[in-house]
Structure formats: C-alpha cells, structure tokens
PDB file of C-alpha atoms and ligand atoms in Angstrom:
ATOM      1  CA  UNK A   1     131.104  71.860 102.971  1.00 67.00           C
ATOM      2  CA  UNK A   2     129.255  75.236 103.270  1.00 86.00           C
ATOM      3  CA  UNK A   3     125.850  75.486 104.839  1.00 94.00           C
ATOM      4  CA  UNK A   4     122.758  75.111 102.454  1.00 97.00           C
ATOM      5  CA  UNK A   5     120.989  78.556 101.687  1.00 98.00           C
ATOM      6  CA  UNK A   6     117.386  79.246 102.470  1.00 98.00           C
ATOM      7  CA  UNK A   7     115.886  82.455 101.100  1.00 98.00           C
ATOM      8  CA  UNK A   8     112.739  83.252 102.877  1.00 98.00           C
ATOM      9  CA  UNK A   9     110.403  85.664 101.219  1.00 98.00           C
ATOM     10  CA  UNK A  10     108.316  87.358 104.265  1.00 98.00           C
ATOM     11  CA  UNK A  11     105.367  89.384 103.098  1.00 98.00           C
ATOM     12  CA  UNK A  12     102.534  91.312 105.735  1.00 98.00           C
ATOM     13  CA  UNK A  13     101.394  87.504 107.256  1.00 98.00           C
ATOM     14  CA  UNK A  14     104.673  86.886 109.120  1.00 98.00           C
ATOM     15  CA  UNK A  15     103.819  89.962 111.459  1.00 98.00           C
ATOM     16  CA  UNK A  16     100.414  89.520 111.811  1.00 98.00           C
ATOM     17  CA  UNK A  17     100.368  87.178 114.996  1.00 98.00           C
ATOM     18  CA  UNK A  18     102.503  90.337 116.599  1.00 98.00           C
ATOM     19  CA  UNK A  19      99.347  92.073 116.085  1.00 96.00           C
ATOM     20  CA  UNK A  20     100.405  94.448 112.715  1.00 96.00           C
ATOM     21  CA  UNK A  21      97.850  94.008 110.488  1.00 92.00           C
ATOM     22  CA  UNK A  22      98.157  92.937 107.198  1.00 95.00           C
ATOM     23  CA  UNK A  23      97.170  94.631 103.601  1.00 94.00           C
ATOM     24  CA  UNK A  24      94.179  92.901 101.625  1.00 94.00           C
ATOM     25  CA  UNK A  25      93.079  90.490 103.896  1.00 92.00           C
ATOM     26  CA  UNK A  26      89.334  91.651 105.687  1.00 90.00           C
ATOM     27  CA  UNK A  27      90.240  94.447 108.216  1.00 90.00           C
ATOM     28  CA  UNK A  28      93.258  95.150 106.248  1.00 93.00           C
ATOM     29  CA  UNK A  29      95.178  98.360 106.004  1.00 93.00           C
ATOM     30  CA  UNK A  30      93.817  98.979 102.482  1.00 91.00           C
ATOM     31  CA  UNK A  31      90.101  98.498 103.458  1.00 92.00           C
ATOM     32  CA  UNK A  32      90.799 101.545 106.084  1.00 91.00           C
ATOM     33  CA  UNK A  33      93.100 103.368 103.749  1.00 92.00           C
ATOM     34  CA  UNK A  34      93.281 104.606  99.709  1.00 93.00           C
ATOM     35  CA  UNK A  35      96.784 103.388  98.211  1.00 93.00           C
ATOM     36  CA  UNK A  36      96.857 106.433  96.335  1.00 93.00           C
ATOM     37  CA  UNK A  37      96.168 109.171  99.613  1.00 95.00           C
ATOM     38  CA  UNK A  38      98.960 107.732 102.032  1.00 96.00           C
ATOM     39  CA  UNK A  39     101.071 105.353  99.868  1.00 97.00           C
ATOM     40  CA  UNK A  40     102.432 107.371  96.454  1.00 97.00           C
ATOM     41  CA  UNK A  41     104.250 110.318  95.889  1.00 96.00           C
ATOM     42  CA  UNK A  42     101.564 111.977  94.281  1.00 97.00           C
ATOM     43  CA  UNK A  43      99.806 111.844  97.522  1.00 97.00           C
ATOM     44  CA  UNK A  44     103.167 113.439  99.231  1.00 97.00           C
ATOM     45  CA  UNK A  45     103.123 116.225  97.071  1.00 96.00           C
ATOM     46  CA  UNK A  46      99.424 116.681  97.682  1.00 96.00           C
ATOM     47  CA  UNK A  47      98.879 116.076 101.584  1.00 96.00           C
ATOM     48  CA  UNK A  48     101.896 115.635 103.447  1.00 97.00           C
ATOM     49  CA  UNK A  49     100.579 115.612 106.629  1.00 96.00           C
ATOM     50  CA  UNK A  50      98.276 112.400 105.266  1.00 96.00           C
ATOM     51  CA  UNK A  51     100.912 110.677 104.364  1.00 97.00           C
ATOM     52  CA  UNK A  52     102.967 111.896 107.330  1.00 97.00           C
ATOM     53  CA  UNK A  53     100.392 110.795 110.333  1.00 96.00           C
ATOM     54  CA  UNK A  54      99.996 107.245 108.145  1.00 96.00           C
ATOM     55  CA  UNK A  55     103.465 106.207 108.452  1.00 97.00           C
ATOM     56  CA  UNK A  56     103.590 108.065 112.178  1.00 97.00           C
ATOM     57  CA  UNK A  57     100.861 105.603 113.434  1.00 96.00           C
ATOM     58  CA  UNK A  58     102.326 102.924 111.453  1.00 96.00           C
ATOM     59  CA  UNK A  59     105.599 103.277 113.915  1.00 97.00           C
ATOM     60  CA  UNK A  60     104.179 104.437 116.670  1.00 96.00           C
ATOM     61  CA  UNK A  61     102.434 100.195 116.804  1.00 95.00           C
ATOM     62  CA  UNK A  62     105.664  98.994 115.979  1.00 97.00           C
ATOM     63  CA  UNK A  63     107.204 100.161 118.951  1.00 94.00           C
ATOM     64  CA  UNK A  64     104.257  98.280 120.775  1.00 96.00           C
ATOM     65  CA  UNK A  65     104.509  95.137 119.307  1.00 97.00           C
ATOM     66  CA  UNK A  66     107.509  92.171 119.386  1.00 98.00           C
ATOM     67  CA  UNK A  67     108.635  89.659 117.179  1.00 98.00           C
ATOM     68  CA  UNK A  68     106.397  86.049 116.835  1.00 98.00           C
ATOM     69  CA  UNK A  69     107.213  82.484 117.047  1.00 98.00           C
ATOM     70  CA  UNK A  70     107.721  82.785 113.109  1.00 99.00           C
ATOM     71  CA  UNK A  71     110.215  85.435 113.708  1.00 99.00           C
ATOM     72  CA  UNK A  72     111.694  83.481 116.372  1.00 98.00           C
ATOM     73  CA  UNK A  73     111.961  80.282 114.335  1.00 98.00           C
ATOM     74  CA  UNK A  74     113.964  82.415 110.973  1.00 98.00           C
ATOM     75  CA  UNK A  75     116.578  82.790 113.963  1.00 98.00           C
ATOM     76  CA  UNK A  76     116.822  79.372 115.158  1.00 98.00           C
ATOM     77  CA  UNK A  77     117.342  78.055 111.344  1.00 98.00           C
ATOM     78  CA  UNK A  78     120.682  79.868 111.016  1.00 98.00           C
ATOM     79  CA  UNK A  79     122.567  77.263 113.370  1.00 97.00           C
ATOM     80  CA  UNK A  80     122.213  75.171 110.154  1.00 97.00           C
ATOM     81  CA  UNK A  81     121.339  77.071 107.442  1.00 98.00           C
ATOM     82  CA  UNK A  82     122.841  80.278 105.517  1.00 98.00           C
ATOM     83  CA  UNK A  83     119.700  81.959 105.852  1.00 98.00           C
ATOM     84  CA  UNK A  84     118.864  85.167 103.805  1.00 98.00           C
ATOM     85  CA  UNK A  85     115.437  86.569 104.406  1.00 98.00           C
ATOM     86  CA  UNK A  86     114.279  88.814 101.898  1.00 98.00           C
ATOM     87  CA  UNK A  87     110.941  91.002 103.238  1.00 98.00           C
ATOM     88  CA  UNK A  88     108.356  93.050 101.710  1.00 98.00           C
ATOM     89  CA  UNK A  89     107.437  94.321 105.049  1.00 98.00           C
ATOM     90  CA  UNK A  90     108.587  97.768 106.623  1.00 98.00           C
ATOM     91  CA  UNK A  91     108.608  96.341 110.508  1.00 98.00           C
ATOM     92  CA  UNK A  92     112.127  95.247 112.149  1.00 98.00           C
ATOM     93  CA  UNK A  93     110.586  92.046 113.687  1.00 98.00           C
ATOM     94  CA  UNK A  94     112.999  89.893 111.755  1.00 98.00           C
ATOM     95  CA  UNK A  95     116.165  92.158 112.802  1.00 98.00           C
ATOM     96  CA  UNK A  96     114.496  92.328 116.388  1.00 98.00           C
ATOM     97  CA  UNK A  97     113.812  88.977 116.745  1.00 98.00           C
ATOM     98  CA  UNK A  98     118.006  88.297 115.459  1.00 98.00           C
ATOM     99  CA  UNK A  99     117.964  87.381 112.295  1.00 98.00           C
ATOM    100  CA  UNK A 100     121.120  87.995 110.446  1.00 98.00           C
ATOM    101  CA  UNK A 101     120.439  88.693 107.131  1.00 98.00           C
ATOM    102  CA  UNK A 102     117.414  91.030 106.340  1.00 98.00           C
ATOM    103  CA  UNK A 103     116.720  92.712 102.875  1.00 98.00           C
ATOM    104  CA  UNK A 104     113.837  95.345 103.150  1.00 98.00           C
ATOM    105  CA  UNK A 105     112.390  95.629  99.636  1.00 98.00           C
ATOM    106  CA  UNK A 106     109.852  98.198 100.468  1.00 98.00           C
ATOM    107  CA  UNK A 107     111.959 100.267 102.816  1.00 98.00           C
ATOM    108  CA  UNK A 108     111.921 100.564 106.903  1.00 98.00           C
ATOM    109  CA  UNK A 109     109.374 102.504 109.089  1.00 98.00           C
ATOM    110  CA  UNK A 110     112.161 103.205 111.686  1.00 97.00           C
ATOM    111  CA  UNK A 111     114.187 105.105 108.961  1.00 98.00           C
ATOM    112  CA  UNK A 112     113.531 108.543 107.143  1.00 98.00           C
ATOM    113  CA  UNK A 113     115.620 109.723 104.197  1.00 98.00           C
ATOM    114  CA  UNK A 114     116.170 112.982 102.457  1.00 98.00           C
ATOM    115  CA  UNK A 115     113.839 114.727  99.805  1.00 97.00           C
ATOM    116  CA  UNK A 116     116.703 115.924  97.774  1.00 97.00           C
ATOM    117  CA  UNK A 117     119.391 113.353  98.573  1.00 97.00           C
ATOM    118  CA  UNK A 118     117.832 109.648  98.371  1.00 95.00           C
ATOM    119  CA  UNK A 119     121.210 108.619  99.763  1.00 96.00           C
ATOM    120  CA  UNK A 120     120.974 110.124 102.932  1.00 98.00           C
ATOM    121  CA  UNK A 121     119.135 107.974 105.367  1.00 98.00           C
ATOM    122  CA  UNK A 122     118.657 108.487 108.877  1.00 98.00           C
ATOM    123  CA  UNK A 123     117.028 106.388 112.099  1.00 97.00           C
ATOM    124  CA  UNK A 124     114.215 108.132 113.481  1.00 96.00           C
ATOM    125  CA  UNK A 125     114.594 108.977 117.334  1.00 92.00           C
ATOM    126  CA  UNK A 126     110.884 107.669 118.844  1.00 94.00           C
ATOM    127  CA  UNK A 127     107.871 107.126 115.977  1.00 96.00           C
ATOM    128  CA  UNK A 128     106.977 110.990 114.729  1.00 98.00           C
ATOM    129  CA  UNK A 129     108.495 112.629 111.889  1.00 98.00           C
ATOM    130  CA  UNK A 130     106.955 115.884 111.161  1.00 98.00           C
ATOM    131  CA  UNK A 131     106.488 118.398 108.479  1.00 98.00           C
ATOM    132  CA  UNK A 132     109.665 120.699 109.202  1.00 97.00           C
ATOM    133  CA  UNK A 133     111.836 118.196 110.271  1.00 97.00           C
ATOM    134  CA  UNK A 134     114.682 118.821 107.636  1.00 97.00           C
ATOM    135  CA  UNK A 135     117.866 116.748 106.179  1.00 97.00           C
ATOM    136  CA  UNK A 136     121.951 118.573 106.635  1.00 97.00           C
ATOM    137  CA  UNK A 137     121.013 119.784 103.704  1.00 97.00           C
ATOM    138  CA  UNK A 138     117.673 121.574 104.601  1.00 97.00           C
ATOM    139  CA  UNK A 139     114.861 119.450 102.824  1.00 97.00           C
ATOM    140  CA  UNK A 140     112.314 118.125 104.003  1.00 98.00           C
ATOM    141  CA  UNK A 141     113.252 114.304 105.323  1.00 98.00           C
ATOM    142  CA  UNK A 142     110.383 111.684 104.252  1.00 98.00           C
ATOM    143  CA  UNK A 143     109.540 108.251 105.156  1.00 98.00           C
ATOM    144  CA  UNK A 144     111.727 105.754 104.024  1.00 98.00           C
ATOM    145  CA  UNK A 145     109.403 103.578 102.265  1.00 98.00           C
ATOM    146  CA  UNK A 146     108.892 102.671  99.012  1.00 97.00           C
ATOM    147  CA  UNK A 147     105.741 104.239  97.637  1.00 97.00           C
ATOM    148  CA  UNK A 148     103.502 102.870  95.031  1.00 96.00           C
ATOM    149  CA  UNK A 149     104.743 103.657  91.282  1.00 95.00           C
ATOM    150  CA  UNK A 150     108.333 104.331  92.805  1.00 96.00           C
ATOM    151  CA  UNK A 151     111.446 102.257  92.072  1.00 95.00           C
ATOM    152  CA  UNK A 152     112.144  99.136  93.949  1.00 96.00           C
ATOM    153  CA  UNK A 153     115.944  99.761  94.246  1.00 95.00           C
ATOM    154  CA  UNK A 154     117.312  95.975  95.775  1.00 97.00           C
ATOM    155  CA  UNK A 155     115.406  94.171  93.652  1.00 98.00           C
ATOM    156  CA  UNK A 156     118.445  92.961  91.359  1.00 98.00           C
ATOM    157  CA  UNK A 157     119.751  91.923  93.985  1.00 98.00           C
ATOM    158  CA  UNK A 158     117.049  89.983  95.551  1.00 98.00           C
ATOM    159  CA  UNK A 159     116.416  88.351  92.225  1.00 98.00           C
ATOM    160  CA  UNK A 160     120.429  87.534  92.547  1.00 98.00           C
ATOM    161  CA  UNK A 161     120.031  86.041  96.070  1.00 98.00           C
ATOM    162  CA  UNK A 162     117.045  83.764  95.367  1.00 98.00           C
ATOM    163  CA  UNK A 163     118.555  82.372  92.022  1.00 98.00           C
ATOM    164  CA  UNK A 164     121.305  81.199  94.806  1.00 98.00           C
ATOM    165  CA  UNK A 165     118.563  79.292  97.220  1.00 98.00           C
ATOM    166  CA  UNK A 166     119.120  75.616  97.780  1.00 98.00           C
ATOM    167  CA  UNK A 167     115.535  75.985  99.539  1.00 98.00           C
ATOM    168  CA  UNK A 168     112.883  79.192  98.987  1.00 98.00           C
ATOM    169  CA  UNK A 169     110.260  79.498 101.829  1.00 98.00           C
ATOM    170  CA  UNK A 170     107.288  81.788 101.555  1.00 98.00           C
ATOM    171  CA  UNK A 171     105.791  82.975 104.380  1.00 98.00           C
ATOM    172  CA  UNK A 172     102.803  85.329 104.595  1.00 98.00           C
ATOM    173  CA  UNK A 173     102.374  87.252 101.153  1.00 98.00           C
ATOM    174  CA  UNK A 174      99.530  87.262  99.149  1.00 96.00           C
ATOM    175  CA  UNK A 175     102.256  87.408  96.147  1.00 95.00           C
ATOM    176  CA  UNK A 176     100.077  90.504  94.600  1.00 93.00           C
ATOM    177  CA  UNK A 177     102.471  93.393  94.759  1.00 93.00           C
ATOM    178  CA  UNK A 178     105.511  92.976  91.637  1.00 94.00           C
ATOM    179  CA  UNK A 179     108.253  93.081  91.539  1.00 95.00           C
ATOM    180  CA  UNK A 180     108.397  91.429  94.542  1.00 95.00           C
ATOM    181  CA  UNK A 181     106.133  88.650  93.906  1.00 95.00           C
ATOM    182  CA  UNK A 182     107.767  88.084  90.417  1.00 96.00           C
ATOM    183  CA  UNK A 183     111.056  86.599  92.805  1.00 97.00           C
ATOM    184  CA  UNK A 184     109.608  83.247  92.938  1.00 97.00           C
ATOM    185  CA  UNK A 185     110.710  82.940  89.169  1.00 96.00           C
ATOM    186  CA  UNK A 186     114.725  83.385  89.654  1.00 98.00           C
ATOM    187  CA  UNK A 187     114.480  79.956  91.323  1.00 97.00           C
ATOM    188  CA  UNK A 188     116.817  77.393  89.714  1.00 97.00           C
ATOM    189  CA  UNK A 189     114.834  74.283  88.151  1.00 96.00           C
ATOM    190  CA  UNK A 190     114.324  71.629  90.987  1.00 96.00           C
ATOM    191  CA  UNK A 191     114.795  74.238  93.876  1.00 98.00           C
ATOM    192  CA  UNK A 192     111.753  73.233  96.666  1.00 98.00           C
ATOM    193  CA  UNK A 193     109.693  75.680  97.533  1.00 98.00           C
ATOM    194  CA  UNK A 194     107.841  75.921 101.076  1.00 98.00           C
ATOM    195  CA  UNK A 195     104.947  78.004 101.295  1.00 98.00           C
ATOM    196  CA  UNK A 196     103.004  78.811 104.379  1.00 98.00           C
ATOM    197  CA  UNK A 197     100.142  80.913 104.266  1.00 98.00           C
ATOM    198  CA  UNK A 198      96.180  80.020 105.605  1.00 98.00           C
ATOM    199  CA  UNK A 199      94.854  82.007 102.845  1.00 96.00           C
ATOM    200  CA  UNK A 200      93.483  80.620  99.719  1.00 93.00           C
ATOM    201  CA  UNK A 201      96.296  81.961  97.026  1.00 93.00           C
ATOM    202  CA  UNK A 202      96.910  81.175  92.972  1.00 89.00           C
ATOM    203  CA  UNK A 203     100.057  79.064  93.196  1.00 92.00           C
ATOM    204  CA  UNK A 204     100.003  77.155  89.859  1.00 90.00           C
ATOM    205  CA  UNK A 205     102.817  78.839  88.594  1.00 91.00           C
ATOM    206  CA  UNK A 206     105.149  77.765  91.781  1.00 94.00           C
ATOM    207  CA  UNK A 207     106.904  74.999  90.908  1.00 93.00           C
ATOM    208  CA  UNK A 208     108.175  72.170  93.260  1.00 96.00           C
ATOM    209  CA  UNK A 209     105.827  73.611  96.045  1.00 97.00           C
ATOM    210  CA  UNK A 210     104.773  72.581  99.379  1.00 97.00           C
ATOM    211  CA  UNK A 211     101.817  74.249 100.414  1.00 97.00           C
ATOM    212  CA  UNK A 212     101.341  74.718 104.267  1.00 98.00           C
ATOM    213  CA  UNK A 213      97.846  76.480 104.589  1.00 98.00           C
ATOM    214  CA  UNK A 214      98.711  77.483 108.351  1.00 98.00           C
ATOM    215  CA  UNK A 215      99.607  80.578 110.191  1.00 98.00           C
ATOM    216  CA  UNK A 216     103.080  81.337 110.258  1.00 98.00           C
ATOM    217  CA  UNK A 217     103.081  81.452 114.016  1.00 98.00           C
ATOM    218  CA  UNK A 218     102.316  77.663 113.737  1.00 98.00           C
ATOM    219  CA  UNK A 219     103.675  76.350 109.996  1.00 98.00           C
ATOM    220  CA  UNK A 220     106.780  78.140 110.568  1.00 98.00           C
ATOM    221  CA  UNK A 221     108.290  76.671 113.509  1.00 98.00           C
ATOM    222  CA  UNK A 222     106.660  73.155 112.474  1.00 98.00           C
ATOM    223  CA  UNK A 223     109.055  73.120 109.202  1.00 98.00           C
ATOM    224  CA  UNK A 224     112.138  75.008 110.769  1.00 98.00           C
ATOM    225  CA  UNK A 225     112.296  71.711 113.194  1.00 98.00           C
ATOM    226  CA  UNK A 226     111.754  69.295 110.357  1.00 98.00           C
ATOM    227  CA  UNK A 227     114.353  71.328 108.020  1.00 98.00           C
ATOM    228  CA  UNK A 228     117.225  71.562 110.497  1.00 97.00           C
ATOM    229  CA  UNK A 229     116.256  67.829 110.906  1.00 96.00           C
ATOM    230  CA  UNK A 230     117.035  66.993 107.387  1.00 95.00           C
ATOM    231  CA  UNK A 231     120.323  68.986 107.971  1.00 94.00           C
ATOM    232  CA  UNK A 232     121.427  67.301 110.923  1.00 90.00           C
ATOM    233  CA  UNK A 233     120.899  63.825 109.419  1.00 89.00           C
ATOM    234  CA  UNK A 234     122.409  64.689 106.043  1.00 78.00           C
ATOM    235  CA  UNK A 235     119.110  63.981 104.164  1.00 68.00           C
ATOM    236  CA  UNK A 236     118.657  67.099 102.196  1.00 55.00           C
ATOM    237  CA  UNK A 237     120.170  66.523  98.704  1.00 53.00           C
ATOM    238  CA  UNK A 238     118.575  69.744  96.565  1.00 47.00           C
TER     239      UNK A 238
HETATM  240  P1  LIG B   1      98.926  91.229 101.911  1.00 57.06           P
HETATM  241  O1  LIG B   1      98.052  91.908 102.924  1.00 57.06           O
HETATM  242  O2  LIG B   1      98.655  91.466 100.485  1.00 57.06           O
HETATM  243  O3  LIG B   1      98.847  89.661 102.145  1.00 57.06           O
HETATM  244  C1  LIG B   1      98.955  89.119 103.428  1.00 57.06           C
HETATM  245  C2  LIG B   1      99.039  87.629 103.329  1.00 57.06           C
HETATM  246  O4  LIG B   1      99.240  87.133 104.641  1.00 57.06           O
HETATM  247  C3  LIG B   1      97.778  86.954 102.767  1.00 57.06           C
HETATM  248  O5  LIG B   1      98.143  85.958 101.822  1.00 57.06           O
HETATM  249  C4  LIG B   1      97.155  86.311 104.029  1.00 57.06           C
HETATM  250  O6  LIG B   1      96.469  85.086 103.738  1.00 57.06           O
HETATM  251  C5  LIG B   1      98.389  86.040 104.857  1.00 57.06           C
HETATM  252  N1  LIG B   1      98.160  85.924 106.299  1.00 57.06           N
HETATM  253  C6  LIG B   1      97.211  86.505 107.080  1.00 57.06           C
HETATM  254  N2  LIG B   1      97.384  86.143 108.366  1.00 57.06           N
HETATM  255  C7  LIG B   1      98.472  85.328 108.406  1.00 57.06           C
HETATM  256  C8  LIG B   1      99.163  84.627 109.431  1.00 57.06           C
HETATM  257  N3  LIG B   1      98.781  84.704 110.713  1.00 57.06           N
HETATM  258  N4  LIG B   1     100.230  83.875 109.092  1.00 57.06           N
HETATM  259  C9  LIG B   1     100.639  83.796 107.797  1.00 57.06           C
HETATM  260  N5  LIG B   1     100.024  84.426 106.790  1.00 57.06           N
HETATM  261  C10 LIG B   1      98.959  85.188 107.085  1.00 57.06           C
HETATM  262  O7  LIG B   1     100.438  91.594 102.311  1.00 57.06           O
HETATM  263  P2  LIG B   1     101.765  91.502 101.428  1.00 57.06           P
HETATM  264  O8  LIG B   1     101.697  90.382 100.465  1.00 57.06           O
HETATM  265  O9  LIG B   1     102.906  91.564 102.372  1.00 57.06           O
HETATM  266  O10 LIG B   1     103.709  97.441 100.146  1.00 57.06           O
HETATM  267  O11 LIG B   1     101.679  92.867 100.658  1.00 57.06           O
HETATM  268  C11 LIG B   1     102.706  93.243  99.802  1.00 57.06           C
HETATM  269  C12 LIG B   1     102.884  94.737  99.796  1.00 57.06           C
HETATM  270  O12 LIG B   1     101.644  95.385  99.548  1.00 57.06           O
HETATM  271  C13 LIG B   1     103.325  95.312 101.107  1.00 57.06           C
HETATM  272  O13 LIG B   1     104.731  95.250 101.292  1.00 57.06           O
HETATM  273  C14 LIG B   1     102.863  96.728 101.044  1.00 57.06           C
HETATM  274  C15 LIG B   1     101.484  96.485 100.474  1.00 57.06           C
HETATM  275  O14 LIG B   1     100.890  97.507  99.817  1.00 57.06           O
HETATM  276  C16 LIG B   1     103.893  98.769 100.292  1.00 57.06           C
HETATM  277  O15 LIG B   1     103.352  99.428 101.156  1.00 57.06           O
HETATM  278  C17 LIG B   1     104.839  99.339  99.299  1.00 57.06           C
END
C-alpha cells in the first residue's frame, strides 16, 4: 500500500521562530511597510530601487537565519508520509531544512527572473540584485516574487494537490491572502484538518478541524510524533 499524503499549507508563522518576521501580526512587515510601495508592480514601475532594497534586505536575513524545529519536524514526517508542503512564504527553510516536496506559491527570495521573459529564472549569487543587473536578453531581471494584483501561476495545481490529501495541516497563516487561503476548500469531504497557529483566527468554515493554538516550533513537532504514531500502528483510517 502507498504512503498516506499530508499536504501542509505553511504561511509567514512557520518561519517566525527562525527569527523572519511575519506579515499582520504586531511588529509585522506590513506595519513597517505599504503593500502598495514595495509589494506591486505599480510600485516597480514607480520606484525600483524601493522595491529593489525591500526584497535585498529581505534576503540578505535569510542568509542569517536557519530552519526551526517546525521545519525540522515537515522532514522527519516523510519516513511515513508522502508529504507535499505547499508554502506561501518566499524563504527556503523548508528546502533547507530537507524537505522533499516544496511548492512556493508566492515565488522565492533566492531567485530573480526576467522583465521580458517570465520564463527565465535565475538563482541569485549572495542577497543584492541591483538596478542594471540585466537578463541574456538585456532586461532588467526582477525579484521573483509574486506581487500583489499579479497572477498566482501554481495555484491549479496546488488546488490539485490538496484535493489529493489524506490529511491537510496548517501551519502559521493567518488564511487572509486568496487564492491561497481559498485551498482549504479543495479538501475532499471527511479529510482532517490540523491547524496550528497561537493566533486567534476565523475557522468556522474549516471543516473536520483540529485547532492547535501553539507555536509551530512547539505544535508542530508535538503532532508529527503523534501522526507517524498513528502510521506506525496502522490506526489512521481517513
Ligand atoms: P501573516 O503575517 O498574515 O500571518 C502570520 C500568521 O502566523 C498569523 O496567523 C500568526 O498568528 C501566526 N504566527 C505568528 N507567530 C507564529 C509562530 N511562532 N508559530 C506559528 N504561527 C505563528 O502571514 P501569511 O498568512 O503567511 O504575500 O501571509 C500571507 C501572504 O501575505 C504572504 O505570503 C505575503 C503576505 O503579504 C506576499 O508577499 C505576496
């Protein structure tokens, strides 16, 4: 028999015990920042070097933080589970950490992409891309991050992957940004849902859930033992 599939959708609160903070909580990015100065393409067009020296500082921290227990515990649920984690956030803790399976939704901070070419997509050597730094084909390269009002491009796909999930965790997202929040609904009927969060978030519309108001430093590796339990005794029956 094949292994059971877990989809985990990871939002901002999966990184913050690595010390990234998180959007809308107090202290949050978007307290510091305006959405529509460093995260749209209108802002692009109208101060590049904004928007440019956002996503700079953005991976200059990443290089100075490392994955979490959380991280660490999306790994360890592979040697049971077909695990497929499905992230809103723009960090590489999850591929750092060795996870297998990571969809970015809203793009990677280590990557840059053309301006006239969406298809070409490069790694960035170090954390600084600057104005003048130019594709094979001469443009200017840009984050690779999806900006509000712009496309989300895998989220068919995402939507595909969680209407296969025996399981769906949640981990960390204040389920306010859509599409991505709007996942939860491709469940199948019956499908339990883990959530683990300490904030206080509108969940009525979650069916079958499990609501783990904890830190995901601290939920997360708490339910990864008791699911791989479960496995290992043949008690999971979804
Ligand atoms: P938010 O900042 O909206 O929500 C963070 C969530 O993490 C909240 O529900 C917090 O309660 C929770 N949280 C805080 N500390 C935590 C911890 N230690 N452990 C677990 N949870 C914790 O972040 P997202 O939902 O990820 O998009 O935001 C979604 C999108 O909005 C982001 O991908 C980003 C942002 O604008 C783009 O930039 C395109």
């Amino acid at each position: 028999m094949g292994k059971k599939r877990i989809v985990v959708l990871t939002g901002a609160g999966v990184s913050a015990e690595s010390g990234i903070s998180t959007f809308r909580d107090s202290g949050g990015l978007w307290e510091k920042y305006d959405i529509s100065e460093v995260a749209t393409y209108q802002a692009w067009e109208r101060n590049m070097e904004l928007v440019l020296d956002f996503y700079n500082q953005r991976r200059k921290q990443l290089l100075e933080v490392k994955p979490n227990s959380a991280h660490y515990a999306l790994v360890e649920l592979e040697e049971q589970f077909d695990v497929q984690i499905i992230t809103q956030n723009v960090d590489n803790l999850h591929e750092a950490a060795g996870s297998s399976q990571v969809m970015h939704l809203h793009g990677e901070l280590i990557k840059v992409r053309s301006t006239r070419d969406e298809s070409l997509v490069y790694t960035l050597d170090g954390w600084e891309l600057k104005k003048g730094d130019l594709c094979e084909l001469g443009s200017q390269l840009r984050p690779h991050i999806v900006w509000f009002g712009e496309a989300v491009p895998m989220i068919p796909e995402a939507a595909r992957l969680t209407s296969t999930a025996d399981i769906l965790l949640i981990i960390g997202t204040s389920l306010n940004v859509y599409p991505a929040a709007g996942l939860v609904s491709y469940i199948e009927p019956g499908t339990p849902v883990y959530l683990i969060d300490p904030g206080y978030l509108a969940v009525d519309h979650i069916p079958n859930l499990t609501f783990i108001r904890e830190t995901a430093g601290v939920g997360t590796p708490k339910l990864v033992r008791k699911l791989l339990q479960e496995a290992q005794s043949g008690s999971i029956n979804p």
